[in-house]
CSV table of C-alpha atoms and ligand atoms in Angstrom, one decimal:
chain,number,residue,atom,x,y,z
E,64,MET,CA,0.2,0.5,-0.2
E,65,LEU,CA,1.2,3.1,-1.0
E,66,GLY,CA,-0.2,4.9,2.1
E,67,ALA,CA,1.7,2.9,3.7
E,68,LEU,CA,5.2,3.8,2.7
E,69,ASP,CA,7.3,5.6,5.0
E,70,PRO,CA,7.4,9.0,3.9
E,71,ASN,CA,10.9,9.6,6.1
E,72,ASP,CA,12.8,7.3,3.5
E,73,THR,CA,14.9,8.9,0.6
E,74,ILE,CA,13.3,7.8,-2.5
E,75,ALA,CA,15.1,8.3,-5.8
E,76,ALA,CA,13.4,6.9,-8.8
E,77,VAL,CA,14.9,8.5,-12.9
E,78,ALA,CA,12.9,11.6,-13.5
E,79,SER,CA,12.6,11.2,-17.3
E,80,PRO,CA,11.2,9.3,-19.9
E,81,PRO,CA,13.0,6.2,-20.7
E,82,GLY,CA,14.6,5.4,-24.0
E,83,PRO,CA,17.9,7.8,-25.3
E,84,ALA,CA,18.2,11.8,-25.2
E,85,ALA,CA,19.9,14.1,-24.8
E,86,ARG,CA,19.5,14.9,-21.1
E,87,GLY,CA,18.6,13.0,-18.5
E,88,ILE,CA,17.6,13.1,-14.6
E,89,VAL,CA,17.5,11.3,-11.5
E,90,ARG,CA,15.5,12.8,-8.5
E,91,LEU,CA,16.0,12.5,-5.1
E,92,SER,CA,13.6,13.1,-2.4
E,93,GLY,CA,13.9,12.9,1.4
E,94,PRO,CA,16.3,14.0,4.5
E,95,ALA,CA,18.9,12.7,3.0
E,96,ALA,CA,18.6,13.7,-0.6
E,97,TRP,CA,21.5,16.4,-0.8
E,98,SER,CA,24.3,14.4,1.3
E,99,ILE,CA,23.7,11.5,-1.0
E,100,VAL,CA,24.5,13.4,-4.0
E,101,LEU,CA,26.9,16.2,-2.8
E,102,GLY,CA,28.6,13.4,-1.2
E,103,SER,CA,30.1,12.7,-4.9
E,104,PHE,CA,30.2,15.3,-6.3
E,105,LEU,CA,33.1,17.7,-7.2
E,106,PRO,CA,31.5,21.0,-8.2
E,107,GLU,CA,33.5,23.5,-10.5
E,108,HIS,CA,33.5,26.3,-8.2
E,109,GLU,CA,33.3,25.4,-4.3
E,110,SER,CA,30.1,26.8,-2.1
E,111,PRO,CA,28.3,25.5,1.3
E,112,PRO,CA,24.8,23.9,0.6
E,113,PRO,CA,22.5,26.8,-0.4
E,114,ARG,CA,19.5,27.5,1.0
E,115,ARG,CA,18.0,28.8,-1.6
E,116,ALA,CA,17.2,26.6,-5.1
E,117,GLU,CA,20.3,26.6,-6.7
E,118,THR,CA,21.8,24.7,-9.6
E,119,ARG,CA,25.2,23.4,-9.4
E,120,ARG,CA,27.8,22.0,-12.3
E,121,GLY,CA,30.3,19.9,-11.7
E,122,SER,CA,30.9,16.1,-12.3
E,123,LEU,CA,29.9,13.3,-10.4
E,124,ARG,CA,32.6,10.5,-9.3
E,125,VAL,CA,29.8,7.2,-9.8
E,126,ASP,CA,30.4,3.5,-9.0
E,127,GLY,CA,31.6,1.9,-11.6
E,128,LEU,CA,31.5,4.6,-13.7
E,129,ARG,CA,35.9,5.4,-14.9
E,130,PRO,CA,35.5,8.6,-16.2
E,131,LEU,CA,34.2,11.5,-14.1
E,132,LEU,CA,30.3,12.5,-15.1
E,133,PRO,CA,29.8,16.2,-16.2
E,134,VAL,CA,26.6,17.0,-14.5
E,135,MET,CA,24.8,19.7,-13.5
E,136,LEU,CA,22.9,19.6,-9.9
E,137,ALA,CA,19.7,21.6,-9.2
E,138,LEU,CA,19.0,21.4,-5.6
E,139,TRP,CA,16.3,22.7,-3.3
E,140,PRO,CA,16.0,22.8,0.1
E,141,ALA,CA,12.9,21.8,2.1
E,142,PRO,CA,10.3,22.7,2.5
E,143,ARG,CA,9.0,24.9,-0.3
E,144,THR,CA,9.4,22.3,-2.8
E,145,TYR,CA,7.7,20.1,-4.7
E,146,THR,CA,7.6,17.1,-1.8
E,147,GLY,CA,8.3,19.2,0.7
E,148,GLN,CA,11.4,17.7,1.5
E,149,ASP,CA,14.7,18.5,0.7
E,150,VAL,CA,15.4,17.4,-3.3
E,151,VAL,CA,17.8,17.5,-5.7
E,152,GLU,CA,17.9,16.5,-9.3
E,153,VAL,CA,20.7,15.2,-11.0
E,154,HIS,CA,20.9,16.0,-14.8
E,155,LEU,CA,23.5,14.7,-17.1
E,156,VAL,CA,23.8,12.6,-20.5
E,157,GLY,CA,20.3,11.1,-21.3
E,158,SER,CA,21.9,7.4,-22.0
E,159,PRO,CA,19.9,5.0,-20.1
E,160,PRO,CA,22.6,2.4,-19.2
E,161,VAL,CA,24.6,6.1,-17.4
E,162,LEU,CA,20.9,6.7,-15.8
E,163,SER,CA,21.0,3.4,-14.2
E,164,GLN,CA,24.2,3.4,-12.4
E,165,VAL,CA,23.8,6.9,-11.1
E,166,LEU,CA,20.3,5.6,-10.0
E,167,SER,CA,22.0,2.2,-8.5
E,168,HIS,CA,24.5,4.6,-7.1
E,169,CYS,CA,22.5,6.9,-4.8
E,170,LEU,CA,20.6,3.7,-3.9
E,171,THR,CA,23.8,2.1,-2.5
E,172,ARG,CA,24.4,5.5,-0.5
E,173,GLY,CA,21.6,5.0,1.3
E,174,ALA,CA,18.5,6.5,-1.1
E,175,ARG,CA,15.1,3.5,-1.9
E,176,PRO,CA,13.6,3.3,-4.9
E,177,ALA,CA,10.9,5.5,-5.7
E,178,GLN,CA,7.6,4.1,-6.1
E,179,PRO,CA,5.3,5.0,-9.1
E,180,GLY,CA,3.5,8.8,-8.0
E,181,GLU,CA,5.8,8.7,-4.6
E,182,PHE,CA,7.2,12.4,-5.2
E,183,THR,CA,3.4,13.0,-5.6
E,184,LEU,CA,2.5,11.0,-2.9
E,185,ARG,CA,4.7,13.1,-0.9
E,186,ALA,CA,3.7,16.6,-2.3
E,187,PHE,CA,0.3,15.5,-1.0
E,188,LEU,CA,1.1,14.3,1.8
E,189,SER,CA,2.8,17.1,2.8
E,190,GLY,CA,0.0,19.3,1.9
E,191,ARG,CA,2.0,20.7,-0.9
E,192,ILE,CA,-1.6,19.4,-3.3
E,193,ASP,CA,-4.8,18.7,-2.9
E,194,LEU,CA,-5.8,15.4,-3.7
E,195,THR,CA,-7.6,16.6,-7.1
E,196,ARG,CA,-4.0,18.2,-7.8
E,197,ALA,CA,-2.3,14.9,-7.1
E,198,GLU,CA,-4.9,13.3,-9.5
E,199,ALA,CA,-4.5,16.6,-12.5
E,200,VAL,CA,-0.4,16.0,-11.9
E,201,LEU,CA,-2.0,11.8,-13.1
E,202,GLY,CA,-3.8,13.5,-15.8
E,203,VAL,CA,-1.0,15.3,-17.6
E,204,ILE,CA,1.2,12.5,-17.5
E,205,GLU,CA,-1.2,10.3,-19.5
E,206,ALA,CA,-3.5,13.0,-21.2
E,207,ALA,CA,-4.0,11.3,-24.9
E,208,ASN,CA,-4.3,14.9,-26.8
E,209,PRO,CA,-4.2,18.3,-25.8
E,210,ALA,CA,-7.9,19.2,-24.6
E,211,GLN,CA,-7.2,16.4,-21.8
E,212,LEU,CA,-3.7,17.7,-21.2
E,213,ASP,CA,-6.2,21.3,-21.3
E,214,ALA,CA,-8.2,20.1,-19.0
E,215,ALA,CA,-6.0,18.4,-16.4
E,216,LEU,CA,-3.8,21.1,-16.3
E,217,GLU,CA,-7.0,23.5,-15.0
E,218,GLN,CA,-7.8,20.9,-12.5
E,219,LEU,CA,-3.9,21.3,-11.5
E,220,ALA,CA,-4.4,24.3,-11.6
E,221,GLY,CA,-7.3,23.7,-8.7
E,222,GLY,CA,-10.4,24.7,-10.5
E,223,LEU,CA,-12.4,22.1,-9.0
E,224,SER,CA,-11.0,22.5,-6.1
E,225,GLY,CA,-11.4,26.1,-5.4
E,226,PRO,CA,-15.3,26.1,-5.1
E,227,ILE,CA,-15.3,23.4,-2.7
E,228,LEU,CA,-12.8,24.3,-0.7
E,229,ALA,CA,-14.7,27.5,-0.3
E,230,TRP,CA,-17.8,26.1,0.9
E,231,ARG,CA,-16.1,23.5,3.5
E,232,ASP,CA,-14.7,26.3,5.0
E,233,ARG,CA,-18.4,28.0,4.9
E,234,LEU,CA,-19.4,24.7,6.8
E,235,LEU,CA,-16.2,24.4,8.9
E,236,ASP,CA,-16.6,28.0,10.2
E,237,LEU,CA,-20.5,26.7,11.1
E,238,VAL,CA,-19.7,24.1,13.3
E,239,ALA,CA,-17.1,25.9,14.8
E,240,HIS,CA,-20.0,28.7,16.4
E,241,LEU,CA,-22.3,25.5,16.8
E,242,GLU,CA,-19.9,24.1,18.8
E,243,ALA,CA,-18.6,26.6,20.4
E,244,ASN,CA,-22.6,27.0,21.9
E,245,LEU,CA,-22.6,22.9,22.6
E,246,ASP,CA,-19.7,24.0,24.9
E,247,PHE,CA,-20.3,27.1,26.2
E,248,THR,CA,-24.0,27.7,27.1
E,249,GLU,CA,-27.4,24.7,29.4
E,250,GLU,CA,-29.1,26.1,26.8
E,251,PRO,CA,-29.4,25.3,23.6
E,252,ASP,CA,-29.3,28.0,20.5
E,253,VAL,CA,-33.2,29.2,20.4
E,254,ASP,CA,-33.2,32.4,18.4
E,255,PRO,CA,-35.7,30.8,16.3
E,256,LEU,CA,-35.3,33.5,13.1
E,257,GLY,CA,-31.7,32.4,13.0
E,258,ARG,CA,-32.0,29.1,12.8
E,259,ALA,CA,-34.1,30.3,10.0
E,260,ALA,CA,-31.5,31.8,7.9
E,261,LEU,CA,-28.6,29.2,9.1
E,262,ALA,CA,-30.9,26.5,7.3
E,263,GLU,CA,-32.0,28.3,4.1
E,264,GLU,CA,-28.6,28.7,4.4
E,265,LEU,CA,-27.5,24.9,4.5
E,266,ASP,CA,-29.8,24.1,2.0
E,267,ARG,CA,-28.5,26.2,-0.3
E,268,SER,CA,-25.3,25.2,0.0
E,269,ALA,CA,-27.0,21.3,-0.9
E,270,ALA,CA,-28.1,22.9,-3.6
E,271,ASP,CA,-24.8,24.4,-4.5
E,272,LEU,CA,-22.5,21.0,-3.9
E,273,GLN,CA,-25.2,19.6,-5.9
E,274,ALA,CA,-25.1,21.6,-9.3
E,275,ILE,CA,-20.9,20.6,-8.9
E,276,ALA,CA,-22.4,17.0,-8.6
E,277,ARG,CA,-24.2,17.5,-11.3
E,278,ARG,CA,-21.6,19.5,-13.6
E,279,LEU,CA,-19.5,16.5,-13.1
E,280,ASP,CA,-21.7,14.2,-14.6
E,281,ASP,CA,-22.4,16.1,-17.4
E,282,ARG,CA,-18.1,15.7,-17.6
E,283,ASP,CA,-17.0,12.5,-16.7
E,284,ARG,CA,-16.3,10.0,-19.7
E,285,PRO,CA,-16.0,6.8,-18.5
E,286,GLU,CA,-14.0,5.9,-21.3
E,287,GLY,CA,-12.8,8.9,-21.3
E,288,TYR,CA,-13.7,9.9,-24.9
E,289,PRO,CA,-16.4,11.3,-26.6
E,290,ARG,CA,-18.4,9.0,-28.8
E,291,VAL,CA,-19.7,9.6,-32.2
E,292,VAL,CA,-22.2,6.8,-33.8
E,293,LEU,CA,-22.7,6.0,-37.0
E,294,VAL,CA,-26.3,5.1,-37.9
E,295,GLY,CA,-28.7,5.4,-40.9
E,296,PRO,CA,-30.5,3.2,-43.0
E,297,PRO,CA,-29.0,-0.9,-44.4
E,298,ASN,CA,-26.3,0.4,-47.2
E,299,ALA,CA,-26.1,3.7,-46.9
E,300,GLY,CA,-22.2,3.3,-46.6
E,301,LYS,CA,-21.9,3.5,-42.7
E,302,SER,CA,-18.8,1.6,-42.6
E,303,ARG,CA,-16.9,2.2,-45.8
E,304,LEU,CA,-17.2,5.7,-44.0
E,305,PHE,CA,-16.2,4.7,-40.8
E,306,ASN,CA,-12.8,3.0,-43.0
E,307,ALA,CA,-12.0,6.0,-44.9
E,308,LEU,CA,-13.0,8.2,-41.6
E,309,LEU,CA,-10.2,5.7,-39.8
E,310,GLY,CA,-7.9,5.4,-42.9
E,311,ARG,CA,-7.9,1.9,-42.2
E,312,ASP,CA,-10.1,-0.8,-43.7
E,313,CYS,CA,-11.7,-2.5,-39.8
E,314,ALA,CA,-15.4,-2.4,-40.8
E,315,ILE,CA,-16.7,-5.4,-43.3
E,316,VAL,CA,-17.9,-3.5,-46.5
E,317,SER,CA,-20.6,-5.3,-48.8
E,318,PRO,CA,-23.2,-4.4,-51.8
E,319,GLN,CA,-25.4,-6.2,-49.6
E,320,ALA,CA,-27.8,-4.9,-47.4
E,321,GLY,CA,-27.4,-5.6,-43.6
E,322,THR,CA,-23.9,-6.3,-43.4
E,323,THR,CA,-23.2,-5.4,-40.2
E,324,ARG,CA,-24.5,-7.0,-37.7
E,325,ASP,CA,-21.9,-6.2,-34.9
E,326,TYR,CA,-21.5,-2.4,-33.7
E,327,LEU,CA,-17.5,-1.9,-34.5
E,328,THR,CA,-15.5,0.5,-32.2
E,329,ALA,CA,-12.4,2.6,-32.7
E,330,LEU,CA,-10.7,5.5,-31.3
E,331,TRP,CA,-9.6,7.6,-33.7
E,332,ASP,CA,-7.6,11.6,-34.1
E,333,CYS,CA,-10.6,13.7,-35.0
E,334,ASP,CA,-9.2,17.2,-36.1
E,335,GLY,CA,-7.1,16.7,-32.5
E,336,LEU,CA,-10.2,15.5,-30.2
E,337,THR,CA,-9.4,11.7,-30.0
E,338,VAL,CA,-12.7,10.0,-30.3
E,339,GLU,CA,-14.3,6.7,-30.0
E,340,LEU,CA,-16.3,6.1,-33.8
E,341,VAL,CA,-18.6,3.2,-33.8
E,342,ASP,CA,-20.3,1.5,-36.4
E,343,THR,CA,-23.3,-0.2,-36.0
E,344,ALA,CA,-26.0,-1.8,-38.0
E,345,GLY,CA,-28.3,-0.1,-40.3
E,346,ILE,CA,-32.0,0.6,-38.8
E,347,GLU,CA,-34.5,-1.8,-39.7
E,348,PRO,CA,-37.3,-3.8,-38.8
E,349,ALA,CA,-35.9,-6.8,-36.4
E,350,GLY,CA,-36.8,-10.0,-38.5
E,351,ASP,CA,-34.7,-12.8,-37.0
E,352,ALA,CA,-33.0,-13.2,-33.9
E,353,ILE,CA,-29.3,-12.2,-35.1
E,354,ALA,CA,-31.1,-9.2,-36.8
E,355,ARG,CA,-33.1,-8.3,-33.8
E,356,GLN,CA,-30.0,-8.2,-31.7
E,357,ALA,CA,-28.3,-6.6,-34.2
E,358,GLN,CA,-31.0,-3.6,-33.7
E,359,THR,CA,-30.5,-4.1,-29.9
E,360,PHE,CA,-27.1,-2.8,-30.3
E,361,ARG,CA,-27.6,-0.7,-33.1
E,362,ALA,CA,-30.6,1.2,-30.3
E,363,ASP,CA,-27.6,0.6,-27.3
E,364,GLN,CA,-24.9,3.0,-29.4
E,365,ALA,CA,-26.6,5.2,-30.7
E,366,ARG,CA,-28.3,6.0,-26.9
E,367,ARG,CA,-25.1,6.4,-26.2
E,368,ALA,CA,-24.1,8.7,-28.8
E,369,ASP,CA,-22.7,11.9,-27.5
E,370,LEU,CA,-23.0,12.6,-31.0
E,371,LEU,CA,-25.0,10.9,-34.0
E,372,LEU,CA,-23.4,10.4,-38.0
E,373,ASP,CA,-26.7,10.1,-39.5
E,374,CYS,CA,-25.6,9.2,-43.2
E,375,ARG,CA,-28.1,9.0,-46.2
E,376,SER,CA,-27.0,7.4,-49.4
E,377,ALA,CA,-27.5,10.1,-52.5
E,378,GLU,CA,-27.3,7.5,-54.8
E,379,THR,CA,-30.9,6.3,-53.2
E,380,ASP,CA,-32.2,8.3,-50.7
E,381,LYS,CA,-34.2,11.7,-51.1
E,382,PRO,CA,-33.1,14.9,-50.1
E,383,GLY,CA,-36.0,16.2,-48.4
E,384,ASP,CA,-36.0,13.5,-45.8
E,385,ALA,CA,-35.5,14.9,-42.6
E,386,GLY,CA,-33.5,11.6,-41.6
E,387,ILE,CA,-33.3,9.9,-38.3
E,388,ALA,CA,-35.4,12.7,-35.5
E,389,SER,CA,-33.3,12.9,-32.4
E,390,SER,CA,-32.9,15.2,-28.9
E,391,GLN,CA,-29.0,14.0,-29.3
E,392,PRO,CA,-27.0,16.4,-31.5
E,393,VAL,CA,-26.8,15.0,-35.0
E,394,VAL,CA,-24.6,15.8,-38.1
E,395,ARG,CA,-26.0,15.2,-40.0
E,396,VAL,CA,-24.3,13.9,-44.0
E,397,TRP,CA,-24.7,12.2,-47.5
E,398,THR,CA,-22.8,9.4,-48.5
E,399,LYS,CA,-21.3,8.2,-51.9
E,400,CYS,CA,-22.0,11.7,-53.6
E,401,ASP,CA,-19.2,10.2,-56.5
E,402,LEU,CA,-23.1,8.3,-57.3
E,403,ALA,CA,-24.9,11.8,-57.5
E,404,ASP,CA,-25.3,15.0,-58.9
E,405,LEU,CA,-26.0,17.2,-55.5
E,406,ASP,CA,-27.4,20.0,-56.8
E,407,PRO,CA,-26.0,22.9,-54.2
E,408,ASP,CA,-29.0,24.9,-54.2
E,409,ASP,CA,-31.1,22.3,-52.7
E,410,THR,CA,-31.7,22.9,-48.7
E,411,GLY,CA,-32.0,19.2,-48.1
E,412,SER,CA,-28.3,18.5,-49.6
E,413,ALA,CA,-27.5,21.9,-47.7
E,414,GLU,CA,-28.2,20.2,-44.6
E,415,ARG,CA,-26.6,17.5,-45.1
E,416,LEU,CA,-22.9,17.4,-45.6
E,417,PRO,CA,-21.5,16.3,-49.0
E,418,THR,CA,-18.9,12.7,-48.6
E,419,SER,CA,-17.6,10.5,-50.7
E,420,ALA,CA,-16.1,7.2,-48.9
E,421,VAL,CA,-14.7,6.7,-52.7
E,422,THR,CA,-12.8,9.8,-53.3
E,423,GLY,CA,-12.5,11.4,-50.4
E,424,ALA,CA,-14.2,14.2,-51.0
E,425,GLY,CA,-16.1,16.1,-48.0
E,426,LEU,CA,-14.1,13.9,-45.4
E,427,GLU,CA,-11.9,17.1,-44.6
E,428,GLU,CA,-15.1,19.4,-43.6
E,429,LEU,CA,-16.8,15.7,-41.8
E,430,ARG,CA,-14.1,16.1,-39.7
E,431,VAL,CA,-14.0,19.3,-39.3
E,432,ALA,CA,-17.6,19.8,-38.2
E,433,ILE,CA,-17.7,16.5,-36.2
E,434,ALA,CA,-14.6,18.5,-33.7
E,435,ARG,CA,-16.2,21.7,-33.8
E,436,ARG,CA,-19.8,20.0,-32.6
E,437,LEU,CA,-18.2,17.8,-29.6
E,438,ARG,CA,-16.4,21.2,-28.9
E,439,GLY,CA,-19.2,23.0,-28.1
E,440,GLN,CA,-20.5,20.3,-26.3
E,441,ASP,CA,-17.6,20.8,-23.7
E,442,PHE,CA,-15.7,18.3,-24.8
E,443,GLU,CA,-12.8,20.1,-23.8
E,444,GLY,CA,-13.2,20.6,-20.5
E,445,SER,CA,-13.7,17.0,-19.4
E,446,LEU,CA,-11.7,16.2,-16.3
E,447,PRO,CA,-9.1,13.1,-16.7
E,448,VAL,CA,-10.5,9.9,-16.3
E,449,GLY,CA,-11.7,9.4,-13.1
E,450,THR,CA,-11.7,12.3,-11.1
E,451,ALA,CA,-15.2,13.4,-11.6
E,452,ALA,CA,-16.8,10.0,-10.6
E,453,ARG,CA,-14.4,9.6,-7.4
E,454,CYS,CA,-15.6,14.1,-6.5
E,455,ARG,CA,-19.1,12.6,-7.3
E,456,GLY,CA,-19.7,10.2,-5.2
E,457,SER,CA,-18.4,12.4,-2.1
E,458,LEU,CA,-20.3,15.7,-3.5
E,459,LEU,CA,-23.8,13.6,-3.2
E,460,ASN,CA,-23.2,12.6,0.3
E,461,ALA,CA,-22.2,15.9,2.0
E,462,GLU,CA,-24.8,16.8,0.0
E,463,ALA,CA,-27.7,14.5,1.8
E,464,ALA,CA,-26.0,15.2,4.6
E,465,VAL,CA,-26.1,19.1,4.3
E,466,ARG,CA,-29.5,18.8,3.8
E,467,SER,CA,-30.7,16.3,6.6
E,468,ALA,CA,-28.8,18.9,8.9
E,469,ALA,CA,-31.0,22.0,7.6
E,470,GLU,CA,-34.1,20.0,8.5
E,471,SER,CA,-32.7,19.0,11.6
E,472,LEU,CA,-32.0,22.9,12.7
E,473,LEU,CA,-35.6,23.7,11.3
E,474,ALA,CA,-37.3,21.0,13.3
E,475,GLY,CA,-35.4,22.6,16.5
E,476,GLY,CA,-33.2,19.3,16.5
E,477,GLY,CA,-30.3,19.0,19.2
E,478,ASP,CA,-27.0,21.1,17.7
E,479,GLU,CA,-25.5,17.8,18.4
E,480,LEU,CA,-27.3,16.2,15.7
E,481,ILE,CA,-27.0,19.7,13.6
E,482,VAL,CA,-22.7,19.1,14.7
E,483,PHE,CA,-22.9,15.4,13.5
E,484,ASP,CA,-24.5,16.5,10.1
E,485,LEU,CA,-22.2,19.0,9.2
E,486,ARG,CA,-19.1,17.0,9.9
E,487,LEU,CA,-20.6,14.3,8.4
E,488,ALA,CA,-20.3,16.7,5.1
E,489,LEU,CA,-17.6,17.9,6.0
E,490,GLU,CA,-15.9,14.4,5.4
E,491,GLU,CA,-17.2,14.0,2.7
E,492,MET,CA,-16.2,16.8,1.0
E,493,GLY,CA,-12.5,16.0,2.4
E,494,LYS,CA,-12.4,12.9,1.0
E,495,VAL,CA,-12.7,15.8,-2.6
E,496,VAL,CA,-10.3,18.1,-1.5
E,497,GLY,CA,-7.6,15.1,-0.1
E,498,ALA,CA,-8.5,16.2,3.5
E,499,VAL,CA,-9.4,13.3,4.7
E,500,VAL,CA,-7.6,10.0,2.7
E,501,THR,CA,-8.7,6.9,2.9
E,502,ASP,CA,-5.7,4.7,2.0
E,503,ASP,CA,-7.8,2.9,-0.5
E,504,ILE,CA,-7.6,6.1,-2.5
E,505,LEU,CA,-4.9,7.2,-2.3
E,506,ASP,CA,-3.8,3.9,-3.7
E,507,ARG,CA,-6.0,4.0,-6.2
E,508,ILE,CA,-4.9,7.1,-7.5
E,509,PHE,CA,-1.0,7.3,-6.7
E,510,ARG,CA,0.1,3.7,-8.5
E,511,ARG,CA,-1.3,4.6,-11.6
E,512,PHE,CA,1.6,7.0,-11.5
E,513,CYS,CA,4.4,6.1,-13.5
E,514,ILE,CA,8.0,5.5,-11.3
E,515,GLY,CA,9.6,9.1,-11.0
E,516,LYS,CA,7.0,11.6,-11.0
C,145,LIG,N1,-19.8,5.5,-55.3
C,145,LIG,C1,-19.5,4.6,-53.6
C,145,LIG,N2,-19.9,3.5,-53.2
C,145,LIG,C2,-19.8,3.3,-51.5
C,145,LIG,C3,-19.8,4.6,-50.6
C,145,LIG,N3,-19.6,4.0,-49.5
C,145,LIG,C4,-20.2,3.5,-49.9
C,145,LIG,N4,-20.8,2.6,-51.1
C,145,LIG,C5,-21.0,1.0,-51.2
C,145,LIG,O1,-22.0,1.2,-50.4
C,145,LIG,C6,-22.1,-0.2,-50.5
C,145,LIG,C7,-22.7,-0.3,-48.9
C,145,LIG,O2,-21.3,0.1,-47.9
C,145,LIG,P1,-22.0,0.0,-46.5
C,145,LIG,O3,-20.4,1.0,-46.3
C,145,LIG,O4,-21.6,-1.7,-46.6
C,145,LIG,O5,-22.6,-0.1,-46.2
C,145,LIG,P2,-23.4,0.3,-44.5
C,145,LIG,O6,-24.4,1.4,-44.3
C,145,LIG,O7,-22.1,-0.3,-43.8
C,145,LIG,O8,-24.6,-1.0,-44.7
C,145,LIG,P3,-25.4,-2.3,-43.8
C,145,LIG,O9,-24.4,-2.1,-42.6
C,145,LIG,O10,-25.8,-3.2,-44.3
C,145,LIG,O11,-26.3,-1.6,-43.1
C,145,LIG,C8,-20.9,-1.1,-51.0
C,145,LIG,O12,-20.5,-1.9,-51.9
C,145,LIG,C9,-19.9,0.4,-50.5
C,145,LIG,O13,-18.8,-0.2,-51.7
C,145,LIG,C10,-19.3,5.9,-51.4
C,145,LIG,O14,-19.0,7.1,-51.4
C,145,LIG,N5,-19.3,5.7,-53.2
C,146,LIG,MG1,-22.1,-2.2,-42.3
């Protein structure tokens, strides 16, 4: 368990990405970090250990390496460092065998290998960052595209924790106030007006908490990517368009109607957004058991879509046809335009993007249209996967506890009951901002980090 790791050990790890590079970094954090490195360091200019963050040039005498290694040291004194401890980074040539030699040199001098995420865990334990920020660091490391990276960076800046912290502070004040009453007065605070105002304020807090939870609900992508689902009549050219967009042949294409039965999914880079693209069976009245199953799959995928691509064949379908009716966002597409002359003045064709999977015409426009629609739905603001799900439950629990406190207040319940509920709410909010943390949460978050972060 990461939560059980001793934060007083000095830890070390290669902190640069794996593989050869111009420069590599070995990072140490802990009480002995500086002495371990400085003990083998020959500086260009002799000077005492710095009292502020500083870099030093010189060479390192490393066990098992004959020549002295030219290095640059970055030294940060505790407590104003990322981990809250003494930190040192050894910057040197990015050769993997040399880096591993330097690391083992440090390990034989008293450091132990850092577990994945352990540097960030220390940052969290020392109160330098809260849990949402810790997870955002992970988001930055794992971000699959620029949009996710933006979201992770925003979260790293405290986007999520700010409003929640503000509420937590208000609740803390309230609890302090009520507890003072418990301690110092025999009679409960019986000012009915004051209690009604307090109850109203609590109701407002509960509504705010619910709103934040709901916002997370909207923004959380269980799989992390917006889903774009191709739908339309059999033979409309969905599978061929699916292949053309992906740039490889995954789906079976044939002139026979009813070719696609299962649904297919593939990750697709759509104008900088990573999207899960889904091909489905053509919409038709269900026939035999297989066709029924195909329709169930299709309906289920369509329901879970963030955006539907409604495909009609320009060869066979009429321009006036409105296409599928759906409350979900839809981009309407003409397929097989190479087989038909579309009149650009025809309103029907203007509302549908003309494409051809054979000539590639219109595919770029389609890509841009899809990305624009998804960005309009704020997928760029999606939280790093997992954060929203983890926070939502706690926010809803906090909301329920605050509402229960408000009810007790109005019903004239004792202050003990109210304080009890508010404490519950605080604990739940604490789970979000990391003030109260179970080992389980720590472990779940930090074991996903890579070593050296
Ligand atoms: N000329 C031309 N033919 C196309 C185009 N797109 C699809 N086709 C042809 O239309 C036929 C049906 O294409 P599919 O992609 O299998 O159609 P589908 O919508 O997936 O059909 P189901 O899976 O049966 O629902 C195939 O013969 C394709 O080669 C296109 O843009 N131009
Ligand atoms: Mg198909």
